[in-house]
Amino acid sequence: NFCGMTDAVGFEGSAKAVINLHQIEPWDARSLVRDNLQRQSELARRSPLRKVPVAEGLAYMKNKVGKGSGIAGYFASELQKEKFVEAVVMLLGAQGIPHSPQDRDDLYLVFESMDFDQSGSLSIGEWAAGLSVFFKGSTDEAVRAVFSCLDTNSNSQVSKKELQAYLAPFVKAMSPPSAAALRPLLEKKAVDDIYYDMDMDHTSDVSAEEMIAWTKRGNNVVDKLADIIDQEVYQIWL
């Protein structure tokens, strides 16, 4: 493991063995989440969530999800559909934002659009990244708010473990069931590469400023993961 990056030979050797053993064919990672992203875009245009400031909205949800659970419990917390709708309705009320019965019904669709891995519940990464699309604010404000959700111990740094909790459901969503055996390797490769790319001073921690700078360089989680998955799997398959 060199400078925090996955050892290329180790990854390629292990991945090739898994691909051959399970006869895994290449796939288009982006296509597996395209419908979710499209639904999010459509719902965001009409949802009253667009009136909620992103920092306030995600802070409210973090408090609701993590209340009394501790760091380990917060990481393991999965937000169920009814609890999600209940929490968001309470958030809209706390913000004094009017909402109709149709708006409430739409929250079930919002939940489904954010449930990338179709597990029936939302991980930290899914609800933090998903709601940042719906809430109002600049890109910088959205990144800072998501960062705050991932920074579970409030030390103003995101660790590799915290980034892994964020990325894991996206790796699952962007790989078909036939490639399930490959997911642990892809997840490690993606976490190592993205963390190394974000950690500009290579001090083995990522600050909010580094995450914002990474985003301003034209990066986003979905496209970066798709690039890593498509490139690595296709090269090995060849």
CSV table of C-alpha atoms in Angstrom, one decimal:
chain,number,residue,atom,x,y,z
A,1,ASN,CA,0.0,0.0,0.0
A,2,PHE,CA,1.8,3.1,-1.3
A,3,CYS,CA,0.9,6.6,0.0
A,4,GLY,CA,-2.6,5.4,1.0
A,5,MET,CA,-3.4,4.1,-2.5
A,6,THR,CA,-4.5,0.5,-3.2
A,7,ASP,CA,-1.6,-1.6,-4.3
A,8,ALA,CA,-2.3,-2.0,-8.0
A,9,VAL,CA,-0.9,-5.5,-8.3
A,10,GLY,CA,-2.7,-6.7,-5.2
A,11,PHE,CA,-6.1,-5.3,-6.4
A,12,GLU,CA,-5.7,-6.5,-10.0
A,13,GLY,CA,-4.6,-10.0,-9.0
A,14,SER,CA,-7.4,-10.4,-6.5
A,15,ALA,CA,-10.1,-8.8,-8.8
A,16,LYS,CA,-9.0,-10.9,-11.8
A,17,ALA,CA,-9.3,-14.1,-9.7
A,18,VAL,CA,-12.8,-13.1,-8.6
A,19,ILE,CA,-13.9,-12.1,-12.1
A,20,ASN,CA,-12.7,-15.3,-13.6
A,21,LEU,CA,-14.2,-17.5,-10.8
A,22,HIS,CA,-17.6,-15.9,-11.0
A,23,GLN,CA,-17.4,-15.2,-14.8
A,24,ILE,CA,-18.3,-11.6,-14.2
A,25,GLU,CA,-18.9,-9.5,-17.4
A,26,PRO,CA,-18.2,-5.8,-17.6
A,27,TRP,CA,-21.2,-3.5,-17.0
A,28,ASP,CA,-22.1,0.2,-17.3
A,29,ALA,CA,-22.0,1.4,-13.7
A,30,ARG,CA,-23.6,4.8,-14.4
A,31,SER,CA,-26.7,3.2,-16.0
A,32,LEU,CA,-27.5,1.4,-12.7
A,33,VAL,CA,-28.1,4.8,-10.9
A,34,ARG,CA,-29.3,6.9,-13.8
A,35,ASP,CA,-33.0,6.4,-13.1
A,36,ASN,CA,-32.5,7.4,-9.4
A,37,LEU,CA,-30.7,10.6,-10.3
A,38,GLN,CA,-33.3,11.5,-12.9
A,39,ARG,CA,-36.1,11.0,-10.4
A,40,GLN,CA,-34.3,13.1,-7.8
A,41,SER,CA,-34.0,15.9,-10.3
A,42,GLU,CA,-37.7,15.8,-11.2
A,43,LEU,CA,-38.8,15.6,-7.6
A,44,ALA,CA,-36.5,18.4,-6.4
A,45,ARG,CA,-38.1,20.9,-8.8
A,46,ARG,CA,-41.5,20.5,-7.1
A,47,SER,CA,-40.6,19.6,-3.5
A,48,PRO,CA,-40.9,22.1,-0.6
A,49,LEU,CA,-37.6,20.7,0.5
A,50,ARG,CA,-36.0,23.1,-1.9
A,51,LYS,CA,-36.8,25.9,0.6
A,52,VAL,CA,-34.8,24.3,3.4
A,53,PRO,CA,-31.2,25.6,3.8
A,54,VAL,CA,-28.9,22.6,3.3
A,55,ALA,CA,-26.8,23.2,6.5
A,56,GLU,CA,-29.9,23.4,8.7
A,57,GLY,CA,-31.7,20.5,7.0
A,58,LEU,CA,-28.8,18.1,7.2
A,59,ALA,CA,-27.9,19.1,10.8
A,60,TYR,CA,-31.6,18.5,11.8
A,61,MET,CA,-31.5,15.0,10.2
A,62,LYS,CA,-28.1,14.1,11.7
A,63,ASN,CA,-29.5,15.0,15.1
A,64,LYS,CA,-32.6,12.9,14.5
A,65,VAL,CA,-30.8,9.8,13.2
A,66,GLY,CA,-27.9,9.9,15.6
A,67,LYS,CA,-29.7,10.9,18.8
A,68,GLY,CA,-28.4,8.7,21.7
A,69,SER,CA,-26.8,6.2,19.4
A,70,GLY,CA,-23.1,7.1,19.7
A,71,ILE,CA,-20.6,7.1,16.9
A,72,ALA,CA,-20.7,3.3,16.2
A,73,GLY,CA,-24.5,3.3,16.4
A,74,TYR,CA,-24.7,6.4,14.1
A,75,PHE,CA,-22.7,4.6,11.5
A,76,ALA,CA,-24.8,1.6,11.7
A,77,SER,CA,-28.1,3.5,11.7
A,78,GLU,CA,-30.4,2.8,8.8
A,79,LEU,CA,-33.3,5.2,8.2
A,80,GLN,CA,-36.5,3.4,7.5
A,81,LYS,CA,-39.1,4.9,5.1
A,82,GLU,CA,-41.7,5.8,7.7
A,83,LYS,CA,-39.1,7.3,10.0
A,84,PHE,CA,-37.7,9.3,7.1
A,85,VAL,CA,-41.0,10.8,6.1
A,86,GLU,CA,-41.9,11.5,9.7
A,87,ALA,CA,-38.5,13.3,10.3
A,88,VAL,CA,-38.8,15.3,7.1
A,89,VAL,CA,-42.3,16.4,7.8
A,90,MET,CA,-41.2,17.6,11.3
A,91,LEU,CA,-38.3,19.4,9.6
A,92,LEU,CA,-40.6,21.3,7.3
A,93,GLY,CA,-42.8,22.2,10.3
A,94,ALA,CA,-39.8,23.4,12.3
A,95,GLN,CA,-38.8,25.5,9.3
A,96,GLY,CA,-42.3,26.9,8.9
A,97,ILE,CA,-42.5,25.7,5.3
A,98,PRO,CA,-46.1,24.9,4.1
A,99,HIS,CA,-46.6,21.5,2.6
A,100,SER,CA,-49.6,19.7,1.1
A,101,PRO,CA,-50.8,16.1,1.4
A,102,GLN,CA,-49.3,15.6,-2.1
A,103,ASP,CA,-46.0,16.9,-0.9
A,104,ARG,CA,-46.0,14.4,2.0
A,105,ASP,CA,-46.8,11.6,-0.4
A,106,ASP,CA,-44.0,12.7,-2.6
A,107,LEU,CA,-41.6,12.1,0.3
A,108,TYR,CA,-42.0,8.4,-0.2
A,109,LEU,CA,-40.8,8.9,-3.8
A,110,VAL,CA,-38.0,11.0,-2.5
A,111,PHE,CA,-37.0,8.2,-0.1
A,112,GLU,CA,-37.1,5.6,-3.0
A,113,SER,CA,-35.0,7.9,-5.2
A,114,MET,CA,-32.3,8.1,-2.5
A,115,ASP,CA,-32.3,4.3,-1.7
A,116,PHE,CA,-29.6,3.7,-4.3
A,117,ASP,CA,-28.9,0.1,-3.2
A,118,GLN,CA,-32.7,-0.7,-2.9
A,119,SER,CA,-32.2,-2.0,0.6
A,120,GLY,CA,-35.4,-0.5,1.9
A,121,SER,CA,-33.5,1.8,4.3
A,122,LEU,CA,-31.1,4.8,3.9
A,123,SER,CA,-27.5,4.8,5.1
A,124,ILE,CA,-25.8,8.0,6.2
A,125,GLY,CA,-24.3,8.4,2.8
A,126,GLU,CA,-27.6,7.9,1.0
A,127,TRP,CA,-29.7,10.4,3.0
A,128,ALA,CA,-26.9,13.0,3.4
A,129,ALA,CA,-25.9,13.0,-0.3
A,130,GLY,CA,-29.6,12.6,-1.4
A,131,LEU,CA,-31.1,15.4,0.7
A,132,SER,CA,-28.2,17.8,-0.3
A,133,VAL,CA,-29.7,17.5,-3.8
A,134,PHE,CA,-33.2,18.6,-2.5
A,135,PHE,CA,-32.2,21.3,0.0
A,136,LYS,CA,-31.3,24.8,-1.1
A,137,GLY,CA,-27.7,26.1,-1.0
A,138,SER,CA,-24.5,26.5,-3.1
A,139,THR,CA,-22.2,23.6,-3.9
A,140,ASP,CA,-19.8,24.7,-1.2
A,141,GLU,CA,-22.7,24.8,1.4
A,142,ALA,CA,-23.9,21.4,0.3
A,143,VAL,CA,-20.4,19.8,0.5
A,144,ARG,CA,-19.8,21.3,4.0
A,145,ALA,CA,-23.2,20.0,5.2
A,146,VAL,CA,-22.6,16.5,3.9
A,147,PHE,CA,-19.1,16.7,5.4
A,148,SER,CA,-20.6,17.5,8.8
A,149,CYS,CA,-22.8,14.4,8.6
A,150,LEU,CA,-19.8,12.2,7.8
A,151,ASP,CA,-17.7,13.8,10.5
A,152,THR,CA,-19.2,11.7,13.2
A,153,ASN,CA,-16.7,12.6,16.0
A,154,SER,CA,-16.8,16.3,15.1
A,155,ASN,CA,-13.0,16.6,14.8
A,156,SER,CA,-13.3,18.6,11.5
A,157,GLN,CA,-11.8,15.7,9.6
A,158,VAL,CA,-13.3,12.8,7.7
A,159,SER,CA,-11.4,9.5,8.2
A,160,LYS,CA,-11.1,6.7,5.6
A,161,LYS,CA,-13.7,4.7,7.7
A,162,GLU,CA,-16.1,7.6,7.5
A,163,LEU,CA,-15.6,7.9,3.8
A,164,GLN,CA,-16.1,4.2,3.4
A,165,ALA,CA,-19.5,4.4,5.2
A,166,TYR,CA,-20.5,7.1,2.7
A,167,LEU,CA,-19.4,5.3,-0.5
A,168,ALA,CA,-20.4,1.7,0.3
A,169,PRO,CA,-24.1,1.9,-0.7
A,170,PHE,CA,-23.1,3.6,-4.0
A,171,VAL,CA,-20.6,0.9,-4.8
A,172,LYS,CA,-23.4,-1.7,-4.2
A,173,ALA,CA,-25.9,0.3,-6.3
A,174,MET,CA,-23.4,0.7,-9.2
A,175,SER,CA,-22.6,-3.0,-9.4
A,176,PRO,CA,-25.1,-5.7,-10.5
A,177,PRO,CA,-26.0,-8.8,-8.3
A,178,SER,CA,-23.8,-10.9,-10.6
A,179,ALA,CA,-20.8,-8.8,-9.4
A,180,ALA,CA,-21.6,-9.1,-5.7
A,181,ALA,CA,-18.4,-11.0,-4.9
A,182,LEU,CA,-16.3,-8.2,-6.4
A,183,ARG,CA,-17.9,-5.4,-4.3
A,184,PRO,CA,-15.5,-5.6,-1.3
A,185,LEU,CA,-12.5,-5.2,-3.6
A,186,LEU,CA,-14.2,-2.4,-5.6
A,187,GLU,CA,-15.2,-0.6,-2.4
A,188,LYS,CA,-11.6,-0.7,-1.0
A,189,LYS,CA,-10.2,0.4,-4.4
A,190,ALA,CA,-12.7,3.3,-4.6
A,191,VAL,CA,-12.2,4.4,-1.0
A,192,ASP,CA,-8.4,4.3,-1.3
A,193,ASP,CA,-8.3,6.2,-4.6
A,194,ILE,CA,-10.9,8.8,-3.7
A,195,TYR,CA,-9.5,9.4,-0.3
A,196,TYR,CA,-6.0,9.8,-1.7
A,197,ASP,CA,-7.3,12.2,-4.3
A,198,MET,CA,-9.2,14.3,-1.7
A,199,ASP,CA,-6.3,14.3,0.8
A,200,MET,CA,-4.3,17.0,-0.9
A,201,ASP,CA,-1.7,17.4,1.8
A,202,HIS,CA,-1.5,13.6,2.3
A,203,THR,CA,-1.8,13.8,6.1
A,204,SER,CA,-4.2,10.8,6.2
A,205,ASP,CA,-7.3,13.0,7.0
A,206,VAL,CA,-9.6,15.0,4.8
A,207,SER,CA,-10.9,18.4,5.8
A,208,ALA,CA,-14.0,20.2,4.5
A,209,GLU,CA,-11.8,22.5,2.5
A,210,GLU,CA,-10.2,19.5,0.8
A,211,MET,CA,-13.5,18.0,0.0
A,212,ILE,CA,-14.8,21.3,-1.5
A,213,ALA,CA,-11.5,21.6,-3.5
A,214,TRP,CA,-12.0,18.1,-4.8
A,215,THR,CA,-15.5,19.0,-5.9
A,216,LYS,CA,-14.4,22.2,-7.6
A,217,ARG,CA,-11.9,20.2,-9.6
A,218,GLY,CA,-15.0,18.7,-11.4
A,219,ASN,CA,-15.4,15.6,-9.2
A,220,ASN,CA,-18.5,14.0,-7.8
A,221,VAL,CA,-19.0,10.7,-6.1
A,222,VAL,CA,-21.2,9.0,-8.8
A,223,ASP,CA,-19.0,9.9,-11.7
A,224,LYS,CA,-15.8,9.1,-9.9
A,225,LEU,CA,-17.0,5.8,-8.7
A,226,ALA,CA,-18.3,5.0,-12.2
A,227,ASP,CA,-14.9,5.8,-13.7
A,228,ILE,CA,-13.1,3.6,-11.2
A,229,ILE,CA,-15.5,0.7,-11.6
A,230,ASP,CA,-15.8,0.8,-15.3
A,231,GLN,CA,-12.1,1.3,-15.9
A,232,GLU,CA,-10.8,-1.3,-13.5
A,233,VAL,CA,-13.3,-4.0,-14.4
A,234,TYR,CA,-12.9,-3.5,-18.1
A,235,GLN,CA,-9.1,-3.5,-18.0
A,236,ILE,CA,-9.0,-6.7,-16.0
A,237,TRP,CA,-11.7,-8.3,-18.2
A,238,LEU,CA,-9.6,-7.6,-21.3
